[in-house]
PDB file of C-alpha atoms in Angstrom:
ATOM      1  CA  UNK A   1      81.849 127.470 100.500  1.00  0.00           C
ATOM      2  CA  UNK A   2      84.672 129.258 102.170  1.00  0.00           C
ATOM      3  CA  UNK A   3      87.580 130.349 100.337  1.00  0.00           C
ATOM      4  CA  UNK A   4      90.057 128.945 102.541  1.00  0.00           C
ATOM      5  CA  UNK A   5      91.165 125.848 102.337  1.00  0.00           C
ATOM      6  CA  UNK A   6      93.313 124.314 105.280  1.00  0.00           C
ATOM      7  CA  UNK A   7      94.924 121.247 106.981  1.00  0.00           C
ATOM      8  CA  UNK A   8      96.823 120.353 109.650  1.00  0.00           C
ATOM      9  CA  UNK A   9     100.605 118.312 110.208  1.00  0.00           C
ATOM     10  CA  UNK A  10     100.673 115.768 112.671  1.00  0.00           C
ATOM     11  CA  UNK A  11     102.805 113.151 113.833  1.00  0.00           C
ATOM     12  CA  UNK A  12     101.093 110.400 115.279  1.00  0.00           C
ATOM     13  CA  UNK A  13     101.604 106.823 115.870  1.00  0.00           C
ATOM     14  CA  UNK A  14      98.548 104.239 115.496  1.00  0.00           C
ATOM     15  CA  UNK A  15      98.530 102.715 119.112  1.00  0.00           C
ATOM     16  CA  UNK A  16      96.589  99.502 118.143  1.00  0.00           C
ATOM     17  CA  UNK A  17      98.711  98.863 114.953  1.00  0.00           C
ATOM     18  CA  UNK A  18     101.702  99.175 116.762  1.00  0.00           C
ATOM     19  CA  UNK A  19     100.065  96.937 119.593  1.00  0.00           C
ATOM     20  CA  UNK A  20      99.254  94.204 116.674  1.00  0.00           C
ATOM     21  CA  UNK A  21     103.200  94.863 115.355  1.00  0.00           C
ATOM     22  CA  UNK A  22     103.978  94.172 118.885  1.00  0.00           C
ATOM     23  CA  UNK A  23     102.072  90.662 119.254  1.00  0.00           C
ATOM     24  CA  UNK A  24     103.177  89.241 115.622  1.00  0.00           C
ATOM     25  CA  UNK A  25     106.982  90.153 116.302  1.00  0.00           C
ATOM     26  CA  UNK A  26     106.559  88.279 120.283  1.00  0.00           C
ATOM     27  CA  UNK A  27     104.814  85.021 117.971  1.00  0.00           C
ATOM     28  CA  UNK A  28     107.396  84.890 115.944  1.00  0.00           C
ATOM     29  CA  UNK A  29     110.584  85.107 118.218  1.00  0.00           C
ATOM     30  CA  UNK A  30     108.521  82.137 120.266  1.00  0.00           C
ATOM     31  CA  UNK A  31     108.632  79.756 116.755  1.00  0.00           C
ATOM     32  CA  UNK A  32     111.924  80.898 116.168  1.00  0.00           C
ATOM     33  CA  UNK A  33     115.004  78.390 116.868  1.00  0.00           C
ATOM     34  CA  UNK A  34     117.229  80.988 117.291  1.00  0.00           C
ATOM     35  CA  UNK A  35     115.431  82.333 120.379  1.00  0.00           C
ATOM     36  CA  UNK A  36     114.829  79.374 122.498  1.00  0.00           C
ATOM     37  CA  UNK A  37     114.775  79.502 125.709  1.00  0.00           C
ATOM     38  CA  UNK A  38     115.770  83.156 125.295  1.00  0.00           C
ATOM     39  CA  UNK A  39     114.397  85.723 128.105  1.00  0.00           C
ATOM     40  CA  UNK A  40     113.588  87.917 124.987  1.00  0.00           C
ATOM     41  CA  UNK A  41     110.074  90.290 125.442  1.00  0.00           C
ATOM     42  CA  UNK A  42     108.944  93.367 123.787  1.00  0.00           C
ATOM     43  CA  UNK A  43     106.642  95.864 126.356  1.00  0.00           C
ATOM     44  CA  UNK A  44     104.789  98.506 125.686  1.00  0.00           C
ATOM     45  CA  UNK A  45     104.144 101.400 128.701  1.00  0.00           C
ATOM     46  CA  UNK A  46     102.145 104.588 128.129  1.00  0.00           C
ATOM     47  CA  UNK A  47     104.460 105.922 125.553  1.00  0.00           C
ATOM     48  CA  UNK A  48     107.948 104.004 125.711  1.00  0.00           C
ATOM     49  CA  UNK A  49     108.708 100.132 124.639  1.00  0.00           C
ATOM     50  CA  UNK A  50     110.955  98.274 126.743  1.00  0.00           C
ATOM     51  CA  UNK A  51     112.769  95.880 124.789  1.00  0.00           C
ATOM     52  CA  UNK A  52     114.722  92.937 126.977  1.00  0.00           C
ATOM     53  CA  UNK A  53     116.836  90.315 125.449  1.00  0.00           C
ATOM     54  CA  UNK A  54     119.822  87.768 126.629  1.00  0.00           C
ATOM     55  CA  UNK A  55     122.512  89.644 125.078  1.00  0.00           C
ATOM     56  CA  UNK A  56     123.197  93.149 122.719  1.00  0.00           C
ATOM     57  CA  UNK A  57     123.193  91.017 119.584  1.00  0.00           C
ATOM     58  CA  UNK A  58     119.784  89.058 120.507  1.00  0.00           C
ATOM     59  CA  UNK A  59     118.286  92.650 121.409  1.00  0.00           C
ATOM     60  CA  UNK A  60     119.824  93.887 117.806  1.00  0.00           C
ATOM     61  CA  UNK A  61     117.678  90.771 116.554  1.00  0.00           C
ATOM     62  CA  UNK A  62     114.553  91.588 118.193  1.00  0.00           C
ATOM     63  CA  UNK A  63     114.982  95.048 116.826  1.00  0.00           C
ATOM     64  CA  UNK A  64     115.028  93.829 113.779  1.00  0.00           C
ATOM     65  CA  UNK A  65     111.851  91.965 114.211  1.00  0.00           C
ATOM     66  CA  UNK A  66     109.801  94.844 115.383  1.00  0.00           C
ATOM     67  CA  UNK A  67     110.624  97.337 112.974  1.00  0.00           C
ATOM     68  CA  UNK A  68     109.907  94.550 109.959  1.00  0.00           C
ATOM     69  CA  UNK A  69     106.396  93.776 111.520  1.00  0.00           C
ATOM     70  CA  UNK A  70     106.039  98.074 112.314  1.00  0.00           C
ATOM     71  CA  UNK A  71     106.769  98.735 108.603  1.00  0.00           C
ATOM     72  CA  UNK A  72     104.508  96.101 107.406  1.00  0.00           C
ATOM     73  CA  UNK A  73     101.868  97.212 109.346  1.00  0.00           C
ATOM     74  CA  UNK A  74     102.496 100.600 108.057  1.00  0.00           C
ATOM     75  CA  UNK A  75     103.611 102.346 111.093  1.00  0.00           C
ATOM     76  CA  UNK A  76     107.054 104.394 110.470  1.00  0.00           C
ATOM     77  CA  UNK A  77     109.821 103.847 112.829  1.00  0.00           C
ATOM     78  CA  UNK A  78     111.438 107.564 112.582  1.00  0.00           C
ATOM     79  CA  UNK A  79     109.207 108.079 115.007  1.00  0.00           C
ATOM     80  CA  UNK A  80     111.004 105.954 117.693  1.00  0.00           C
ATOM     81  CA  UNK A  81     113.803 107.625 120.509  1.00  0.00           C
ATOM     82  CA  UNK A  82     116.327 105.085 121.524  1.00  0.00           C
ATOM     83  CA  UNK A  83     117.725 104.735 124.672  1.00  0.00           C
ATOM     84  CA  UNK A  84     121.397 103.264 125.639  1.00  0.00           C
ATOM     85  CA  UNK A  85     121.171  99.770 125.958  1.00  0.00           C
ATOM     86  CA  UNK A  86     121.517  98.983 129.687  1.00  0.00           C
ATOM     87  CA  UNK A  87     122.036  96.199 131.660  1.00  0.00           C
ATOM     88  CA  UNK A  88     119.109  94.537 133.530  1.00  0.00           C
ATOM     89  CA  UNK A  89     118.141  92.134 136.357  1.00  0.00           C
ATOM     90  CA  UNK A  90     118.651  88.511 135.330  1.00  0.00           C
ATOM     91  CA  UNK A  91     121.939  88.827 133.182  1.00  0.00           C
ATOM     92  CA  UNK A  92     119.720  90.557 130.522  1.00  0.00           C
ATOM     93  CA  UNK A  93     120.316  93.697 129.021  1.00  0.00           C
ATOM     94  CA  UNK A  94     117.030  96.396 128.560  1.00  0.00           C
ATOM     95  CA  UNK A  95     116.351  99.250 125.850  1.00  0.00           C
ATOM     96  CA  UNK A  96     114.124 102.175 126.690  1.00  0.00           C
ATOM     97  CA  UNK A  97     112.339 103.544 122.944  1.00  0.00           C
ATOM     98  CA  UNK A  98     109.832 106.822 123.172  1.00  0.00           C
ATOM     99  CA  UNK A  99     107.771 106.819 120.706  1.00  0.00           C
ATOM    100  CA  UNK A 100     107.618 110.688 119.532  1.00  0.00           C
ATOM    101  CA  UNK A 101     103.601 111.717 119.078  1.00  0.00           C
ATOM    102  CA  UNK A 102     103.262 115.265 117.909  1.00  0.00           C
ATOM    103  CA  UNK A 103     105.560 118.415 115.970  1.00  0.00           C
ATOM    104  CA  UNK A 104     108.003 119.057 118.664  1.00  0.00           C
ATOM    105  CA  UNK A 105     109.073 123.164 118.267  1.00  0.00           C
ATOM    106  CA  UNK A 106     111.998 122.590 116.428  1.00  0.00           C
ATOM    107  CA  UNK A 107     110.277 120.246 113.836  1.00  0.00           C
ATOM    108  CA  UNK A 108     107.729 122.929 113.463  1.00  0.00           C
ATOM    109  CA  UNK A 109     110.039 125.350 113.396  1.00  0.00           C
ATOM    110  CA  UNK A 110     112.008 124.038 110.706  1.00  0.00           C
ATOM    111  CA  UNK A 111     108.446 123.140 108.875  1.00  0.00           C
ATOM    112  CA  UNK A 112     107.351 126.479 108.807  1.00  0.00           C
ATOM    113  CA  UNK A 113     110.794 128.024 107.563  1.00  0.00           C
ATOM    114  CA  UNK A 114     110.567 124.820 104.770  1.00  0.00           C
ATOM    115  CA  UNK A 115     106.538 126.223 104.210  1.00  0.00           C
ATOM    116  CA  UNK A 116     107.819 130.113 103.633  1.00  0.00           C
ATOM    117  CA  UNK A 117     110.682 129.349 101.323  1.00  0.00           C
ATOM    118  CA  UNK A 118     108.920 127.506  99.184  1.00  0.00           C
ATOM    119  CA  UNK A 119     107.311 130.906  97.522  1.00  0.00           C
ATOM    120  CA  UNK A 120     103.721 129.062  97.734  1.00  0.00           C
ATOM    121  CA  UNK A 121     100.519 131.636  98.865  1.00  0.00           C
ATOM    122  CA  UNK A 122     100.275 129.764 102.008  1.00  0.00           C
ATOM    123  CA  UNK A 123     100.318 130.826 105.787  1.00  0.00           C
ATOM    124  CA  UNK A 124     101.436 128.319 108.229  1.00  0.00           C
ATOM    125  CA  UNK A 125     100.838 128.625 112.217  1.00  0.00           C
ATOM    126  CA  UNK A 126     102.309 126.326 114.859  1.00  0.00           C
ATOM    127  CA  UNK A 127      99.308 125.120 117.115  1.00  0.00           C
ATOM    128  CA  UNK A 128     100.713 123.107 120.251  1.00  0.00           C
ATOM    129  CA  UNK A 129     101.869 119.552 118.548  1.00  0.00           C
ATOM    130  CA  UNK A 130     100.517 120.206 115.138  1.00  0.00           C
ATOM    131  CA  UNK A 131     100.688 122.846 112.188  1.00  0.00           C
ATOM    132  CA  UNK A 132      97.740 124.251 110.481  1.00  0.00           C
ATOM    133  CA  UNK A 133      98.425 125.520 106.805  1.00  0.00           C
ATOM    134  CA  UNK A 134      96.096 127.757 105.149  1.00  0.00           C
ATOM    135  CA  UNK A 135      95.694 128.707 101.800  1.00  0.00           C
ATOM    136  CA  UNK A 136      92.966 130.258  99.345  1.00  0.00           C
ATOM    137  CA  UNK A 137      94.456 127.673  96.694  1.00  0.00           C
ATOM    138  CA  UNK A 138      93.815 124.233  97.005  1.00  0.00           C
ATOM    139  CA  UNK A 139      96.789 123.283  94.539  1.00  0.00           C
ATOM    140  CA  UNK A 140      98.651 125.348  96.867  1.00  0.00           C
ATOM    141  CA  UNK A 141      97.834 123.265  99.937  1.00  0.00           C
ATOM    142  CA  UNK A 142      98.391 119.907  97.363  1.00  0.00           C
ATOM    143  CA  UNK A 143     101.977 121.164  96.535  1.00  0.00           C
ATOM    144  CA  UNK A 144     103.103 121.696  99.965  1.00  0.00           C
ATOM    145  CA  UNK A 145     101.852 118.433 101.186  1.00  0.00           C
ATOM    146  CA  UNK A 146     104.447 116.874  98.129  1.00  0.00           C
ATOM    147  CA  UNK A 147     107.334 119.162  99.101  1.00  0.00           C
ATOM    148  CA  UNK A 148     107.107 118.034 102.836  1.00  0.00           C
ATOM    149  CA  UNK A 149     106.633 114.366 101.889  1.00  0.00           C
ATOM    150  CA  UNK A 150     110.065 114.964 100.354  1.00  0.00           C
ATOM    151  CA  UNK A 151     112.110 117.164 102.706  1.00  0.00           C
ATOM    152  CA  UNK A 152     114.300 115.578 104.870  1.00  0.00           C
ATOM    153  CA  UNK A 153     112.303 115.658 108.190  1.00  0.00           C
ATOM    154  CA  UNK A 154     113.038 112.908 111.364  1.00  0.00           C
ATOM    155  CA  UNK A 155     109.442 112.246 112.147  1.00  0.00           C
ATOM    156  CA  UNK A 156     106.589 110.643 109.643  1.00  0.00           C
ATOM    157  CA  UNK A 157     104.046 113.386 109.198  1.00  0.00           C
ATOM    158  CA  UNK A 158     100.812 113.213 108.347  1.00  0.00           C
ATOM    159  CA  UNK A 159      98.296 115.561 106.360  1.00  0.00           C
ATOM    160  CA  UNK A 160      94.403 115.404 107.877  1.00  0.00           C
ATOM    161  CA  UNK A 161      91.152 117.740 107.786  1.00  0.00           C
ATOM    162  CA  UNK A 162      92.585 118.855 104.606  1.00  0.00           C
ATOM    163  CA  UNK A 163      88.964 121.519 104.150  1.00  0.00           C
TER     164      UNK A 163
END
């Protein structure tokens, strides 16, 4: 047994839960009264969703819909980048959302700085989108995966290959 332990920070969002979010939230805007005969639709391309709707406040509503069916499914919506709303063909209006996969440099950044001053026998290195920790304790390892789970951070990380 080695006596390293590790793991890594990511910051990844499930593509087929968010597809099944997706789906429930276009099923129920078609039973709902509120949005008949609305031009209302929810897309998803590569790595952006394209949200259209009638008016600001309908898009607000479909909003609304997507992030209750994202959190139910379990998928966190810090990691969604919103566009301004802009006006679109058909006197609807469109929103452009990235979805954010992997530790940008300044997350990581900030990480690592939150991973040094916590005094734990740890070493952290940034490696392209993700952050490996390393430590010869696995308690260690344990305590900084609580103390990040608590810190203030804008994307939902998460802990795997933890060795």
């Amino acid at each position: 047994m080695s006596s390293e332990s590790s793991f890594d920070i990511v910051s990844k969002v499930d593509m087929q839960e968010l597809n099944n979010a997706i789906q429930q939230a276009e099923k129920e805007m078609l039973n709902r009264f509120d949005f008949k005969g609305s031009k209302s639709s929810i897309k998803l391309e590569k790595d952006q969703l394209v949200v259209v709707s009638d008016d600001e406040f309908k898009l607000q509503n479909v909003l609304d819909i997507l992030h209750a069916k994202m959190t139910k499914r379990g998928i966190s919506i810090k990691n969604l980048d919103y566009s301004k709303v802009e006006p679109a063909a058909g006197q609807t209006v469109r929103q452009k959302i990235s979805l954010k996969q992997g530790v940008d440099q300044e997350n990581a950044k900030k990480i690592n700085i939150l991973i040094r001053d916590s005094k734990l026998k740890v070493k952290s290195q940034i490696q392209g989108d993700q952050i490996r920790v390393t430590g010869k304790s696995r308690d260690d390892l344990q305590a900084v995966i609580a103390m990040l789970r608590k810190a203030e951070i804008p994307l939902d990380l998460q802990f795997v290959n933890l060795k």
